[in-house]
CSV table of C-alpha atoms in Angstrom, one decimal:
chain,number,residue,atom,x,y,z
A,1,UNK,CA,142.8,73.2,68.7
A,2,UNK,CA,142.0,70.1,70.9
A,3,UNK,CA,138.5,69.4,71.9
A,4,UNK,CA,139.8,69.5,75.5
A,5,UNK,CA,140.5,73.1,74.6
A,6,UNK,CA,137.4,73.7,72.5
A,7,UNK,CA,135.5,72.9,75.9
A,8,UNK,CA,137.7,74.4,78.3
A,9,UNK,CA,136.9,77.7,76.6
A,10,UNK,CA,133.0,77.5,76.0
A,11,UNK,CA,133.1,76.5,80.0
A,12,UNK,CA,134.8,80.0,80.5
A,13,UNK,CA,133.2,82.1,78.3
A,14,UNK,CA,130.6,83.1,80.4
A,15,UNK,CA,133.4,84.1,83.1
A,16,UNK,CA,134.9,86.2,80.5
A,17,UNK,CA,131.6,87.7,79.0
A,18,UNK,CA,131.1,88.7,82.7
A,19,UNK,CA,134.8,89.7,83.0
A,20,UNK,CA,134.8,91.7,80.3
A,21,UNK,CA,131.0,93.5,81.5
A,22,UNK,CA,133.2,94.1,84.7
A,23,UNK,CA,135.8,95.9,83.1
A,24,UNK,CA,133.6,97.8,80.5
A,25,UNK,CA,131.5,99.1,83.6
A,26,UNK,CA,135.1,100.0,85.3
A,27,UNK,CA,136.3,101.6,82.6
A,28,UNK,CA,133.0,103.8,82.2
A,29,UNK,CA,133.4,105.0,85.7
A,30,UNK,CA,137.0,105.6,85.2
A,31,UNK,CA,136.3,107.7,82.1
A,32,UNK,CA,133.4,109.7,84.4
A,33,UNK,CA,135.9,110.4,87.2
A,34,UNK,CA,138.2,113.4,86.8
A,35,UNK,CA,141.7,113.2,85.9
A,36,UNK,CA,143.6,113.3,88.6
A,37,UNK,CA,146.8,114.4,86.3
A,38,UNK,CA,145.5,117.1,84.5
A,39,UNK,CA,144.1,118.6,88.5
A,40,UNK,CA,148.1,118.4,89.8
A,41,UNK,CA,148.8,120.6,86.7
C-alpha cells in the first residue's frame, strides 16, 4: 500500500466504523423481527 492509500483509509475509518455500527443495529433489529418466510408456511 502507498502512503496515499493509508491516509485515505485513515480518513475513511470513522465513516466505516459508523456504517458498521448502523449495520449491526439493522441486523439486530432484523433478528428481533418475525421471519416472514416462516409465517408464510
